[in-house]
mmCIF file of C-alpha atoms and ligand atoms in Angstrom:
data_model
loop_
_atom_site.group_PDB
_atom_site.id
_atom_site.type_symbol
_atom_site.label_atom_id
_atom_site.label_comp_id
_atom_site.label_asym_id
_atom_site.label_seq_id
_atom_site.Cartn_x
_atom_site.Cartn_y
_atom_site.Cartn_z
ATOM 1 C CA MET A 485 0.169 0.274 -0.181
ATOM 2 C CA SER A 486 1.453 3.374 -0.738
ATOM 3 C CA THR A 487 0.833 6.054 1.822
ATOM 4 C CA PRO A 488 -1.873 8.557 0.992
ATOM 5 C CA PRO A 489 -1.531 11.976 -0.620
ATOM 6 C CA GLU A 490 -1.265 14.793 1.585
ATOM 7 C CA THR A 491 -2.025 17.343 -1.383
ATOM 8 C CA LEU A 492 -3.648 17.062 -4.261
ATOM 9 C CA THR A 493 -3.257 19.822 -6.843
ATOM 10 C CA LEU A 494 -5.600 20.194 -9.744
ATOM 11 C CA ARG A 495 -5.879 22.396 -12.881
ATOM 12 C CA ARG A 496 -8.421 25.321 -11.519
ATOM 13 C CA PRO A 497 -11.897 23.293 -11.784
ATOM 14 C CA ASP A 498 -15.373 24.269 -13.455
ATOM 15 C CA ASP A 499 -18.883 23.670 -11.759
ATOM 16 C CA TRP A 500 -21.211 23.350 -14.940
ATOM 17 C CA HIS A 501 -24.294 23.397 -12.803
ATOM 18 C CA LEU A 502 -25.124 26.001 -9.828
ATOM 19 C CA HIS A 503 -27.574 27.973 -8.207
ATOM 20 C CA LEU A 504 -27.310 31.427 -7.206
ATOM 21 C CA ARG A 505 -29.618 32.647 -6.730
ATOM 22 C CA ASP A 506 -30.067 36.665 -6.878
ATOM 23 C CA GLY A 507 -30.154 39.992 -4.567
ATOM 24 C CA ALA A 508 -28.315 39.775 -1.157
ATOM 25 C CA PRO A 509 -28.436 35.231 -0.689
ATOM 26 C CA MET A 510 -26.389 35.733 -3.968
ATOM 27 C CA ALA A 511 -24.151 37.802 -2.859
ATOM 28 C CA SER A 512 -23.646 35.134 0.206
ATOM 29 C CA VAL A 513 -23.099 32.381 -1.549
ATOM 30 C CA LEU A 514 -21.325 33.975 -4.981
ATOM 31 C CA PRO A 515 -17.610 33.732 -2.373
ATOM 32 C CA TRP A 516 -17.547 30.306 -1.822
ATOM 33 C CA THR A 517 -17.651 29.197 -5.021
ATOM 34 C CA ALA A 518 -15.936 32.072 -6.669
ATOM 35 C CA ARG A 519 -12.692 30.726 -4.131
ATOM 36 C CA GLN A 520 -12.667 27.217 -5.888
ATOM 37 C CA PHE A 521 -14.306 27.345 -9.438
ATOM 38 C CA ALA A 522 -13.164 29.699 -12.139
ATOM 39 C CA ARG A 523 -16.026 29.178 -13.950
ATOM 40 C CA ALA A 524 -19.546 27.801 -13.104
ATOM 41 C CA ILE A 525 -22.954 27.786 -15.374
ATOM 42 C CA VAL A 526 -25.460 29.352 -13.802
ATOM 43 C CA MET A 527 -28.874 27.917 -13.379
ATOM 44 C CA PRO A 528 -31.790 30.270 -14.141
ATOM 45 C CA ASN A 529 -34.458 29.457 -12.213
ATOM 46 C CA LEU A 530 -35.301 32.415 -10.857
ATOM 47 C CA LYS A 531 -38.436 33.977 -9.722
ATOM 48 C CA PRO A 532 -39.427 34.593 -12.702
ATOM 49 C CA PRO A 533 -37.329 32.877 -14.437
ATOM 50 C CA VAL A 534 -34.201 34.106 -16.960
ATOM 51 C CA THR A 535 -35.687 33.475 -19.948
ATOM 52 C CA THR A 536 -34.500 36.355 -22.251
ATOM 53 C CA ALA A 537 -30.802 36.832 -23.727
ATOM 54 C CA ALA A 538 -31.415 40.755 -21.951
ATOM 55 C CA GLN A 539 -32.147 39.376 -18.897
ATOM 56 C CA ALA A 540 -29.544 36.593 -18.749
ATOM 57 C CA LEU A 541 -26.885 39.679 -19.274
ATOM 58 C CA ALA A 542 -28.455 41.683 -17.022
ATOM 59 C CA TYR A 543 -28.123 38.873 -14.179
ATOM 60 C CA ARG A 544 -24.381 38.169 -15.480
ATOM 61 C CA GLN A 545 -23.722 41.652 -14.510
ATOM 62 C CA ARG A 546 -25.015 41.771 -11.352
ATOM 63 C CA ILE A 547 -23.259 38.119 -10.299
ATOM 64 C CA LEU A 548 -19.578 40.294 -11.626
ATOM 65 C CA ASP A 549 -20.961 43.267 -9.176
ATOM 66 C CA ALA A 550 -21.354 40.754 -6.359
ATOM 67 C CA LEU A 551 -17.831 39.170 -6.780
ATOM 68 C CA PRO A 552 -15.230 39.861 -4.062
ATOM 69 C CA ALA A 553 -12.584 42.569 -5.263
ATOM 70 C CA GLY A 554 -9.702 40.779 -6.971
ATOM 71 C CA SER A 555 -11.873 38.141 -8.343
ATOM 72 C CA ASP A 556 -11.701 36.748 -11.965
ATOM 73 C CA PHE A 557 -14.611 34.536 -12.231
ATOM 74 C CA GLU A 558 -16.552 33.656 -14.896
ATOM 75 C CA PRO A 559 -20.837 33.314 -14.721
ATOM 76 C CA LEU A 560 -21.773 30.780 -18.391
ATOM 77 C CA MET A 561 -25.072 32.232 -18.576
ATOM 78 C CA THR A 562 -28.317 30.067 -19.503
ATOM 79 C CA LEU A 563 -31.916 30.762 -20.491
ATOM 80 C CA TYR A 564 -34.347 28.665 -18.895
ATOM 81 C CA LEU A 565 -36.592 26.704 -22.029
ATOM 82 C CA THR A 566 -40.069 27.063 -21.953
ATOM 83 C CA ASP A 567 -43.065 25.818 -24.006
ATOM 84 C CA ASN A 568 -42.823 29.766 -25.323
ATOM 85 C CA THR A 569 -39.497 30.649 -25.672
ATOM 86 C CA PRO A 570 -39.111 31.816 -29.588
ATOM 87 C CA PRO A 571 -36.734 30.352 -31.665
ATOM 88 C CA GLU A 572 -35.574 34.143 -32.828
ATOM 89 C CA GLU A 573 -34.025 34.656 -29.464
ATOM 90 C CA MET A 574 -31.316 31.761 -29.772
ATOM 91 C CA ALA A 575 -29.388 34.295 -31.494
ATOM 92 C CA ARG A 576 -29.472 37.224 -29.637
ATOM 93 C CA ALA A 577 -29.180 34.442 -26.747
ATOM 94 C CA ARG A 578 -25.668 33.128 -28.663
ATOM 95 C CA ALA A 579 -24.293 36.944 -29.431
ATOM 96 C CA ALA A 580 -25.235 37.736 -25.121
ATOM 97 C CA GLY A 581 -22.913 34.897 -24.579
ATOM 98 C CA VAL A 582 -25.672 32.363 -23.457
ATOM 99 C CA VAL A 583 -23.768 29.118 -23.487
ATOM 100 C CA ALA A 584 -27.175 26.733 -22.728
ATOM 101 C CA LEU A 585 -30.577 26.294 -22.187
ATOM 102 C CA LYS A 586 -32.129 25.101 -19.469
ATOM 103 C CA LEU A 587 -35.175 22.369 -19.973
ATOM 104 C CA TYR A 588 -37.256 21.935 -16.401
ATOM 105 C CA PRO A 589 -40.383 20.048 -16.892
ATOM 106 C CA ALA A 590 -43.110 21.824 -15.893
ATOM 107 C CA GLY A 591 -43.268 21.334 -11.811
ATOM 108 C CA ALA A 592 -40.101 18.315 -11.640
ATOM 109 C CA THR A 593 -38.446 20.775 -8.987
ATOM 110 C CA THR A 594 -37.792 24.012 -6.921
ATOM 111 C CA ASN A 595 -39.125 27.185 -9.622
ATOM 112 C CA SER A 596 -39.825 25.190 -12.378
ATOM 113 C CA ASP A 597 -43.696 25.993 -13.017
ATOM 114 C CA ALA A 598 -42.609 27.973 -15.871
ATOM 115 C CA GLY A 599 -41.130 24.732 -17.575
ATOM 116 C CA VAL A 600 -41.905 22.420 -20.617
ATOM 117 C CA THR A 601 -44.889 20.918 -20.099
ATOM 118 C CA ASP A 602 -44.032 18.962 -23.384
ATOM 119 C CA VAL A 603 -40.909 19.039 -25.206
ATOM 120 C CA ARG A 604 -42.551 18.717 -28.969
ATOM 121 C CA ARG A 605 -44.102 21.932 -28.297
ATOM 122 C CA THR A 606 -39.874 24.051 -27.879
ATOM 123 C CA TYR A 607 -39.030 22.118 -31.438
ATOM 124 C CA ARG A 608 -38.525 24.730 -33.158
ATOM 125 C CA THR A 609 -36.316 25.961 -30.795
ATOM 126 C CA LEU A 610 -33.814 23.514 -30.197
ATOM 127 C CA GLU A 611 -33.597 23.688 -34.109
ATOM 128 C CA ALA A 612 -32.519 27.197 -33.727
ATOM 129 C CA MET A 613 -30.304 26.238 -30.929
ATOM 130 C CA GLN A 614 -29.275 23.300 -33.008
ATOM 131 C CA ARG A 615 -27.769 25.875 -35.394
ATOM 132 C CA GLU A 616 -26.126 28.217 -33.355
ATOM 133 C CA GLY A 617 -24.707 26.110 -30.886
ATOM 134 C CA LEU A 618 -26.281 26.506 -27.597
ATOM 135 C CA LEU A 619 -26.166 23.148 -25.496
ATOM 136 C CA LEU A 620 -29.308 22.280 -23.960
ATOM 137 C CA LEU A 621 -29.349 21.006 -19.974
ATOM 138 C CA VAL A 622 -32.110 18.892 -18.993
ATOM 139 C CA HIS A 623 -33.188 17.611 -15.917
ATOM 140 C CA GLY A 624 -34.131 14.584 -16.152
ATOM 141 C CA GLU A 625 -37.132 13.013 -14.457
ATOM 142 C CA VAL A 626 -40.835 13.066 -15.383
ATOM 143 C CA THR A 627 -43.493 14.374 -13.032
ATOM 144 C CA ASP A 628 -46.493 12.282 -13.240
ATOM 145 C CA ALA A 629 -47.998 11.739 -10.231
ATOM 146 C CA GLU A 630 -48.612 8.218 -11.085
ATOM 147 C CA ILE A 631 -44.839 7.344 -11.545
ATOM 148 C CA ASP A 632 -42.963 6.810 -8.180
ATOM 149 C CA VAL A 633 -40.291 9.607 -7.385
ATOM 150 C CA PHE A 634 -37.544 6.776 -7.259
ATOM 151 C CA ASP A 635 -38.305 5.892 -11.091
ATOM 152 C CA ARG A 636 -38.908 9.112 -12.650
ATOM 153 C CA GLU A 637 -34.959 9.296 -14.139
ATOM 154 C CA ALA A 638 -35.065 5.512 -15.907
ATOM 155 C CA VAL A 639 -38.865 6.595 -17.069
ATOM 156 C CA PHE A 640 -37.271 9.921 -18.104
ATOM 157 C CA ILE A 641 -34.653 8.199 -20.316
ATOM 158 C CA GLU A 642 -37.225 6.488 -22.107
ATOM 159 C CA ARG A 643 -39.720 8.443 -22.493
ATOM 160 C CA VAL A 644 -37.825 11.953 -23.183
ATOM 161 C CA MET A 645 -34.262 11.750 -23.771
ATOM 162 C CA ALA A 646 -34.269 8.432 -26.391
ATOM 163 C CA PRO A 647 -36.547 10.826 -28.688
ATOM 164 C CA LEU A 648 -35.266 14.009 -27.997
ATOM 165 C CA ARG A 649 -31.351 12.128 -29.257
ATOM 166 C CA ARG A 650 -32.989 10.573 -32.460
ATOM 167 C CA ASP A 651 -35.038 13.734 -33.181
ATOM 168 C CA PHE A 652 -31.695 16.305 -32.524
ATOM 169 C CA PRO A 653 -28.287 14.342 -32.835
ATOM 170 C CA ASP A 654 -26.251 17.534 -32.945
ATOM 171 C CA LEU A 655 -27.878 19.374 -29.913
ATOM 172 C CA LYS A 656 -24.948 19.236 -27.755
ATOM 173 C CA VAL A 657 -27.008 17.681 -24.298
ATOM 174 C CA VAL A 658 -26.082 17.443 -20.711
ATOM 175 C CA PHE A 659 -28.329 15.200 -18.830
ATOM 176 C CA GLU A 660 -27.925 17.589 -15.233
ATOM 177 C CA HIS A 661 -27.340 15.755 -11.954
ATOM 178 C CA ILE A 662 -27.673 11.806 -12.903
ATOM 179 C CA THR A 663 -28.755 10.064 -10.041
ATOM 180 C CA THR A 664 -29.565 6.030 -11.426
ATOM 181 C CA LYS A 665 -27.013 3.556 -12.620
ATOM 182 C CA ASP A 666 -29.908 3.803 -15.763
ATOM 183 C CA ALA A 667 -28.977 7.233 -16.285
ATOM 184 C CA ALA A 668 -25.113 6.473 -16.043
ATOM 185 C CA ASP A 669 -25.486 3.375 -18.563
ATOM 186 C CA TYR A 670 -27.608 5.975 -20.896
ATOM 187 C CA VAL A 671 -24.912 8.748 -21.287
ATOM 188 C CA ALA A 672 -21.528 5.925 -21.366
ATOM 189 C CA ALA A 673 -23.548 4.700 -23.905
ATOM 190 C CA ALA A 674 -24.525 7.383 -25.780
ATOM 191 C CA ASP A 675 -22.926 9.034 -28.298
ATOM 192 C CA ALA A 676 -20.223 11.784 -28.197
ATOM 193 C CA ARG A 677 -22.674 14.507 -28.225
ATOM 194 C CA THR A 678 -24.591 13.511 -24.979
ATOM 195 C CA ALA A 679 -23.083 14.186 -21.531
ATOM 196 C CA ALA A 680 -24.101 14.057 -17.826
ATOM 197 C CA THR A 681 -23.583 16.341 -14.687
ATOM 198 C CA ILE A 682 -22.849 14.312 -11.359
ATOM 199 C CA THR A 683 -23.226 15.668 -7.393
ATOM 200 C CA ALA A 684 -20.560 15.296 -4.816
ATOM 201 C CA HIS A 685 -24.116 14.364 -3.001
ATOM 202 C CA HIS A 686 -24.622 11.567 -4.726
ATOM 203 C CA LEU A 687 -21.338 10.137 -5.222
ATOM 204 C CA LEU A 688 -21.263 10.200 -1.632
ATOM 205 C CA TYR A 689 -24.496 9.758 0.187
ATOM 206 C CA ASN A 690 -27.714 7.229 -0.517
ATOM 207 C CA ARG A 691 -31.271 7.384 0.244
ATOM 208 C CA ASN A 692 -30.479 6.365 3.943
ATOM 209 C CA ALA A 693 -29.129 9.765 4.541
ATOM 210 C CA LEU A 694 -32.709 11.477 4.316
ATOM 211 C CA PHE A 695 -33.442 9.377 7.483
ATOM 212 C CA VAL A 696 -30.640 9.279 10.055
ATOM 213 C CA GLY A 697 -31.809 9.804 13.913
ATOM 214 C CA GLY A 698 -35.157 11.597 12.011
ATOM 215 C CA LEU A 699 -36.430 13.540 8.719
ATOM 216 C CA ARG A 700 -33.086 15.741 7.359
ATOM 217 C CA PRO A 701 -34.127 18.164 5.396
ATOM 218 C CA HIS A 702 -30.952 19.649 4.081
ATOM 219 C CA TRP A 703 -30.194 16.526 2.692
ATOM 220 C CA TYR A 704 -33.472 16.814 0.911
ATOM 221 C CA CYS A 705 -32.929 17.371 -3.149
ATOM 222 C CA LEU A 706 -34.155 16.763 -6.299
ATOM 223 C CA PRO A 707 -33.615 13.973 -7.798
ATOM 224 C CA VAL A 708 -34.078 12.386 -4.460
ATOM 225 C CA LEU A 709 -30.980 10.339 -3.468
ATOM 226 C CA LYS A 710 -31.178 6.245 -4.238
ATOM 227 C CA ARG A 711 -30.237 3.210 -3.290
ATOM 228 C CA GLU A 712 -26.678 2.434 -2.955
ATOM 229 C CA GLU A 713 -26.704 0.323 -6.324
ATOM 230 C CA HIS A 714 -27.332 3.591 -7.645
ATOM 231 C CA ARG A 715 -24.422 5.831 -5.717
ATOM 232 C CA ARG A 716 -22.214 3.059 -6.773
ATOM 233 C CA ALA A 717 -22.622 3.191 -10.227
ATOM 234 C CA LEU A 718 -23.033 7.107 -10.223
ATOM 235 C CA VAL A 719 -19.168 6.538 -8.564
ATOM 236 C CA ARG A 720 -18.045 3.988 -10.959
ATOM 237 C CA ALA A 721 -19.044 6.149 -13.951
ATOM 238 C CA ALA A 722 -17.559 9.742 -12.313
ATOM 239 C CA THR A 723 -14.048 7.990 -11.245
ATOM 240 C CA SER A 724 -13.874 6.174 -15.242
ATOM 241 C CA GLY A 725 -12.097 9.040 -16.657
ATOM 242 C CA SER A 726 -14.804 8.916 -19.088
ATOM 243 C CA PRO A 727 -14.985 12.484 -20.407
ATOM 244 C CA ARG A 728 -18.994 12.493 -20.990
ATOM 245 C CA PHE A 729 -19.273 12.833 -16.898
ATOM 246 C CA PHE A 730 -17.985 15.810 -15.337
ATOM 247 C CA LEU A 731 -19.100 17.824 -12.106
ATOM 248 C CA GLY A 732 -21.620 20.138 -11.461
ATOM 249 C CA THR A 733 -22.327 20.441 -7.840
ATOM 250 C CA ASP A 734 -25.863 21.479 -7.962
ATOM 251 C CA SER A 735 -25.493 23.663 -5.074
ATOM 252 C CA ALA A 736 -28.840 25.000 -4.380
ATOM 253 C CA PRO A 737 -29.083 27.244 -1.273
ATOM 254 C CA HIS A 738 -32.320 28.065 0.866
ATOM 255 C CA ALA A 739 -32.320 29.629 3.970
ATOM 256 C CA ALA A 740 -33.021 27.637 6.809
ATOM 257 C CA THR A 741 -36.213 28.086 8.028
ATOM 258 C CA LEU A 742 -37.477 27.041 4.489
ATOM 259 C CA LYS A 743 -35.461 24.089 4.527
ATOM 260 C CA GLU A 744 -37.084 23.089 8.284
ATOM 261 C CA GLN A 745 -40.797 23.774 8.262
ATOM 262 C CA SER A 746 -44.179 21.361 7.048
ATOM 263 C CA VAL A 747 -42.866 21.296 3.340
ATOM 264 C CA CYS A 748 -39.202 22.009 2.784
ATOM 265 C CA GLY A 749 -38.201 22.780 -0.019
ATOM 266 C CA ALA A 750 -35.752 20.672 -2.327
ATOM 267 C CA GLY A 751 -32.194 21.593 -2.700
ATOM 268 C CA CYS A 752 -28.432 20.704 -0.899
ATOM 269 C CA PHE A 753 -25.935 23.806 -0.624
ATOM 270 C CA THR A 754 -22.648 22.677 -0.944
ATOM 271 C CA ALA A 755 -20.925 24.961 -2.579
ATOM 272 C CA PRO A 756 -18.960 26.069 0.927
ATOM 273 C CA ALA A 757 -16.802 22.257 0.494
ATOM 274 C CA ALA A 758 -18.000 21.047 -3.416
ATOM 275 C CA LEU A 759 -14.313 20.197 -4.075
ATOM 276 C CA GLU A 760 -14.081 18.974 -0.195
ATOM 277 C CA LEU A 761 -16.563 16.325 -0.975
ATOM 278 C CA TYR A 762 -15.824 15.558 -4.411
ATOM 279 C CA ALA A 763 -12.102 14.560 -3.059
ATOM 280 C CA GLU A 764 -13.285 12.190 -0.633
ATOM 281 C CA ALA A 765 -16.157 10.763 -2.525
ATOM 282 C CA PHE A 766 -12.958 10.130 -5.125
ATOM 283 C CA GLU A 767 -10.600 9.163 -2.405
ATOM 284 C CA ASP A 768 -13.041 5.942 -1.610
ATOM 285 C CA ALA A 769 -12.903 4.947 -4.393
ATOM 286 C CA GLY A 770 -9.520 4.873 -5.156
ATOM 287 C CA ALA A 771 -9.333 7.169 -7.934
ATOM 288 C CA LEU A 772 -8.236 10.656 -6.745
ATOM 289 C CA ASP A 773 -5.971 10.631 -10.145
ATOM 290 C CA ARG A 774 -9.016 10.778 -11.935
ATOM 291 C CA LEU A 775 -10.699 13.905 -10.017
ATOM 292 C CA GLU A 776 -8.848 16.582 -12.189
ATOM 293 C CA GLY A 777 -10.308 15.254 -15.907
ATOM 294 C CA PHE A 778 -13.794 15.290 -13.679
ATOM 295 C CA ALA A 779 -12.974 18.232 -12.399
ATOM 296 C CA SER A 780 -11.143 20.811 -14.933
ATOM 297 C CA LEU A 781 -10.702 19.115 -18.259
ATOM 298 C CA HIS A 782 -14.268 17.330 -19.094
ATOM 299 C CA GLY A 783 -16.622 19.842 -19.042
ATOM 300 C CA PRO A 784 -14.755 22.132 -20.789
ATOM 301 C CA ALA A 785 -13.977 19.710 -23.710
ATOM 302 C CA PHE A 786 -17.211 19.039 -24.180
ATOM 303 C CA TYR A 787 -18.670 22.556 -24.049
ATOM 304 C CA GLY A 788 -15.788 23.542 -26.113
ATOM 305 C CA LEU A 789 -14.265 26.281 -24.034
ATOM 306 C CA PRO A 790 -10.736 26.531 -23.046
ATOM 307 C CA LEU A 791 -9.168 25.206 -20.095
ATOM 308 C CA ASN A 792 -8.527 27.014 -16.781
ATOM 309 C CA ALA A 793 -4.863 28.433 -16.016
ATOM 310 C CA GLY A 794 -4.057 28.236 -12.926
ATOM 311 C CA THR A 795 -4.445 25.336 -10.166
ATOM 312 C CA VAL A 796 -5.586 24.587 -7.135
ATOM 313 C CA THR A 797 -4.351 22.512 -4.272
ATOM 314 C CA LEU A 798 -6.184 20.464 -1.425
ATOM 315 C CA ARG A 799 -4.456 19.399 1.999
ATOM 316 C CA ARG A 800 -5.322 16.774 3.634
ATOM 317 C CA THR A 801 -6.247 18.328 6.895
ATOM 318 C CA PRO A 802 -9.167 17.565 8.992
ATOM 319 C CA TRP A 803 -11.826 20.785 9.721
ATOM 320 C CA THR A 804 -15.230 21.501 10.970
ATOM 321 C CA LEU A 805 -17.168 23.035 8.210
ATOM 322 C CA PRO A 806 -19.428 25.638 10.153
ATOM 323 C CA ASP A 807 -23.128 24.458 11.067
ATOM 324 C CA THR A 808 -24.518 27.907 10.113
ATOM 325 C CA LEU A 809 -23.597 30.725 7.367
ATOM 326 C CA ASP A 810 -24.990 34.152 6.289
ATOM 327 C CA PHE A 811 -27.481 34.347 3.364
ATOM 328 C CA GLY A 812 -28.211 37.336 2.560
ATOM 329 C CA ASN A 813 -30.542 38.758 5.837
ATOM 330 C CA ALA A 814 -31.293 34.835 6.917
ATOM 331 C CA ALA A 815 -29.090 31.672 7.867
ATOM 332 C CA ILE A 816 -28.509 28.677 5.509
ATOM 333 C CA LYS A 817 -27.230 24.992 6.603
ATOM 334 C CA PRO A 818 -24.608 23.718 4.120
ATOM 335 C CA LEU A 819 -24.369 20.178 3.544
ATOM 336 C CA ARG A 820 -22.357 18.419 6.301
ATOM 337 C CA GLY A 821 -22.592 21.798 8.725
ATOM 338 C CA GLY A 822 -20.694 20.818 11.735
ATOM 339 C CA GLU A 823 -19.058 17.719 10.787
ATOM 340 C CA THR A 824 -15.441 16.836 9.947
ATOM 341 C CA LEU A 825 -14.299 17.056 6.532
ATOM 342 C CA ARG A 826 -11.224 15.478 5.569
ATOM 343 C CA TRP A 827 -10.040 17.488 2.853
ATOM 344 C CA LYS A 828 -9.488 21.519 3.281
ATOM 345 C CA LEU A 829 -8.575 23.933 0.045
ATOM 346 C CA ASP A 830 -5.696 25.791 0.854
HETATM 347 C C1 NCD B 1106 -32.665 23.547 -7.368
HETATM 348 C C2 NCD B 1106 -32.752 24.771 -6.489
HETATM 349 O O1 NCD B 1106 -33.893 24.801 -5.325
HETATM 350 O O2 NCD B 1106 -32.903 25.262 -7.697
HETATM 351 N N1 NCD B 1106 -32.979 21.990 -6.098
HETATM 352 C C3 NCD B 1106 -32.600 20.490 -6.070
HETATM 353 O O3 NCD B 1106 -32.585 20.266 -5.202
HETATM 354 N N2 NCD B 1106 -31.598 20.409 -7.144
HETATM 355 C C4 NCD B 1106 -33.475 22.655 -8.336
HETATM 356 C C5 NCD B 1106 -33.272 21.631 -9.163
HETATM 357 O O4 NCD B 1106 -31.738 22.090 -9.877
HETATM 358 O O5 NCD B 1106 -33.641 20.546 -9.372
HETATM 359 ZN ZN1 ZN B 1107 -29.637 22.348 -10.243
#
């Protein structure tokens, strides 16, 4: 047995799926991301959602204005796809530097009411995206009440993803935050225009984490944590070295008061220790040497963007993540808050 490394240095990574919110809450969570990641794909599910190029430019400017002095973090903007997104908006989006559109099935998750009711309604817009080279990012769950919550991703593959891939072979599609063996197998077998992001929490935890000693709202996200066999399949995919899989935290901050009540919003706040959590997952799989590809190389290659300059270093230093952090005028509880983490970002 070789001794485990004390430090781990990676090319500066990116977060390919992030919720920043807006206003004062955004200003408090943004530094956590900007200290680790050079770029992040910023989700458009604000209230109201970011649906036009002009709104994306304005949101981008609010993010830049909220950055800590000296930060060179670059937000990569997305639009929220609706049944009525005009195809003509795609050229404007491209010109504004928007990189992708996000497909939320209507009602699938937090702030998705304006989402797509039937993908066929968006086909003219998808054609325009394909022409403009914009990516499609997909929340891959059906929303039918009859389908068991734990099966919604698998059913989505057969009902939505497979027809979409058949009808738009040239569109680059990211199956966001995959949570099942079904999705990992689907993406591994798909062509080179299909990829997936995987969160740290889905690599580290199975659905038992939701019920340890009582109901745990801070572990509740969508798609919800799945069985252990699925977690293992995600770890195999993330550590396989395949360029189809890359880092997307889906860090989704909600005020603690909104998580800790009778109806709790979906979303895990992982940004404060994102890289540390991924490093634990990769180390437990004996694959620390694969983390750089997953975190720093595969995403830019898929998006057609340059690799980042510079590096980040993680050190094997046990430390306790604070239980509570600032969230505008409210408090927020990060995932693993109050617990010891194995790695610490320099
Ligand atoms: C996200 C949020 O809070 O915006 N929640 C989550 O559980 N992941 C929305 C999403 O990405 O599904
Ligand atoms: Zn998300």
